[in-house]
Amino acid sequence: MAVDATQPYDDQNIFAKILRGEIPCRKVFEDEWVLAFHDINPQAVTHVLVIPKGAYVSWDDFSAKASDAEITGFVRAVGHVSRAAGLVAPGYRLLANTGLNSHQEVPHMHVHVLAGRQLGPLLARID
Ligand code: AMP
């Protein structure tokens, strides 16, 4: 079910449970600002999710309400995770589904890091 990005934060969402340690994840990186872990249903050879530790529903919520320190910490962490995985030379794609038309499924802000093969065009064409 796609997420309405205008809804209030639901602290029972699956990524909130991962952040609280109630559900396991395959951790890639963690610092003060983010947790990064492997997607449970990978869509590429490398498919890592980076999530802020703060309670934000979506990219929209995060970009509007997060502090400058949270935003800086998040952006730097996405860069660090991608570099540390050796993805800069071969290339990678960042994706942040936001709201209904994007088919966002988990209502906690996240960025997908996708890499490891040719990823093709950005979107399937739907006419
Ligand atoms: P989105 O459609 O952008 O909201 O993406 C949500 C992503 O979270 C999907 O790629 C799922 O495979 C992934 N996901 C859902 N549950 C888990 C979980 N428990 N651990 C890791 N990834 C998950």
Coordinates of C-alpha atoms and ligand atoms in Angstrom, one line a residue:
M1 CA 0.0 0.0 0.0
A2 CA 1.5 3.3 -1.0
V3 CA 2.2 6.0 1.6
D4 CA 0.5 9.3 1.7
A5 CA 3.5 11.6 2.3
T6 CA 1.3 14.2 4.1
Q7 CA 0.3 11.8 6.9
P8 CA 1.7 12.2 10.4
Y9 CA 4.6 10.0 11.4
D10 CA 3.6 6.4 12.5
D11 CA 6.2 5.1 15.0
Q12 CA 5.0 1.6 14.4
N13 CA 6.4 1.6 10.8
I14 CA 9.0 -1.1 10.0
F15 CA 12.0 1.2 9.8
A16 CA 11.2 2.8 13.2
K17 CA 11.2 -0.8 14.6
I18 CA 14.6 -1.4 13.0
L19 CA 15.9 1.8 14.5
R20 CA 14.7 0.7 18.0
G21 CA 16.3 -2.7 17.5
E22 CA 12.9 -4.5 17.6
I23 CA 13.5 -6.0 14.1
P24 CA 16.9 -7.1 12.8
C25 CA 18.6 -5.6 9.7
R26 CA 21.8 -6.3 7.8
K27 CA 23.6 -3.2 8.9
V28 CA 26.1 -1.4 6.5
F29 CA 26.8 1.7 8.5
E30 CA 25.6 3.7 11.5
D31 CA 26.5 7.0 13.0
E32 CA 24.8 9.8 15.0
W33 CA 22.5 10.7 12.1
V34 CA 21.7 7.6 10.0
L35 CA 21.4 3.9 9.8
A36 CA 22.2 2.1 6.5
F37 CA 21.2 -1.5 5.8
H38 CA 20.7 -3.9 2.9
D39 CA 17.2 -3.9 1.4
I40 CA 15.4 -7.1 2.2
N41 CA 14.2 -7.4 -1.4
P42 CA 17.1 -6.1 -3.5
Q43 CA 16.4 -4.6 -6.9
A44 CA 20.1 -4.4 -7.9
V45 CA 23.3 -6.2 -7.0
T46 CA 23.9 -3.6 -4.4
H47 CA 20.7 -2.2 -2.8
V48 CA 21.2 -0.3 0.4
L49 CA 18.7 1.9 2.3
V50 CA 19.9 4.9 4.2
I51 CA 17.5 6.3 6.8
P52 CA 17.7 9.2 9.1
K53 CA 17.4 8.5 12.9
G54 CA 14.9 11.2 13.2
A55 CA 11.1 10.6 12.8
Y56 CA 10.4 11.9 9.3
V57 CA 7.7 10.4 7.0
S58 CA 9.3 11.2 3.7
W59 CA 11.8 13.3 1.7
D60 CA 9.3 16.1 1.9
D61 CA 8.9 15.9 5.6
F62 CA 12.7 15.6 6.1
S63 CA 13.7 18.4 3.8
A64 CA 11.1 20.8 5.4
K65 CA 11.6 20.0 9.1
A66 CA 15.0 18.4 9.7
S67 CA 17.7 20.6 11.2
D68 CA 20.7 21.7 9.1
A69 CA 22.8 19.3 11.1
E70 CA 20.5 16.3 10.4
I71 CA 20.4 17.1 6.7
T72 CA 24.2 17.6 6.5
G73 CA 24.7 14.4 8.4
F74 CA 22.4 12.5 6.2
V75 CA 23.8 13.7 2.9
R76 CA 27.4 13.1 4.1
A77 CA 26.4 9.6 5.2
V78 CA 24.9 8.7 1.8
G79 CA 28.1 9.8 0.2
H80 CA 30.2 7.9 2.7
V81 CA 28.2 4.6 2.3
S82 CA 28.4 4.8 -1.5
R83 CA 32.2 5.6 -1.5
A84 CA 32.9 2.9 1.1
A85 CA 31.1 0.3 -1.0
G86 CA 33.3 1.3 -4.0
L87 CA 30.4 2.6 -6.0
V88 CA 31.8 5.9 -7.3
A89 CA 33.8 4.6 -10.2
P90 CA 31.2 2.1 -11.5
G91 CA 28.4 4.5 -10.7
Y92 CA 25.2 4.3 -8.6
R93 CA 21.7 5.7 -8.4
L94 CA 19.9 7.4 -5.5
L95 CA 16.2 7.1 -5.2
A96 CA 13.8 8.7 -2.7
N97 CA 10.2 7.6 -3.3
T98 CA 7.9 10.2 -1.8
G99 CA 4.2 9.7 -1.5
L100 CA 1.4 8.1 -3.5
N101 CA 2.5 8.3 -7.1
S102 CA 6.0 7.2 -6.3
H103 CA 4.8 4.0 -4.6
Q104 CA 6.6 4.8 -1.4
E105 CA 5.8 1.8 0.9
V106 CA 7.5 2.5 4.2
P107 CA 6.5 5.8 5.9
H108 CA 10.0 6.6 7.2
M109 CA 12.2 8.8 5.0
H110 CA 14.8 6.7 3.1
V111 CA 17.1 6.9 0.2
H112 CA 17.8 3.8 -1.9
V113 CA 21.4 3.3 -3.1
L114 CA 21.3 1.1 -6.2
A115 CA 24.4 -0.2 -8.0
G116 CA 26.3 -3.1 -9.3
R117 CA 25.1 -3.4 -12.9
Q118 CA 23.8 -1.2 -15.7
L119 CA 20.6 0.3 -14.2
G120 CA 19.1 1.4 -17.5
P121 CA 16.7 4.3 -18.0
L122 CA 15.5 6.1 -14.9
L123 CA 11.8 5.1 -15.3
A124 CA 9.8 2.6 -17.2
R125 CA 7.9 4.5 -19.8
I126 CA 4.2 4.5 -19.1
D127 CA 2.0 6.2 -21.7
Ligands
AMP1 P1 9.8 2.3 -0.8 O1 8.9 1.7 -1.8 O2 10.7 3.4 -1.4 O3 9.1 2.8 0.4 O4 10.9 1.2 -0.4 C1 10.8 0.5 0.8 C2 11.9 -0.6 0.7 O5 12.0 -1.2 2.0 C3 11.6 -1.7 -0.2 O6 12.6 -1.8 -1.2 C4 11.6 -3.0 0.7 O7 12.1 -4.1 0.0 C5 12.4 -2.5 1.8 N1 12.1 -3.2 3.1 C6 10.9 -3.4 3.7 N2 11.0 -4.0 4.8 C7 12.3 -4.2 5.0 C8 13.1 -4.7 6.1 N3 12.6 -5.3 7.2 N4 14.5 -4.7 6.0 C9 15.0 -4.2 4.9 N5 14.4 -3.6 3.8 C10 13.0 -3.6 3.9

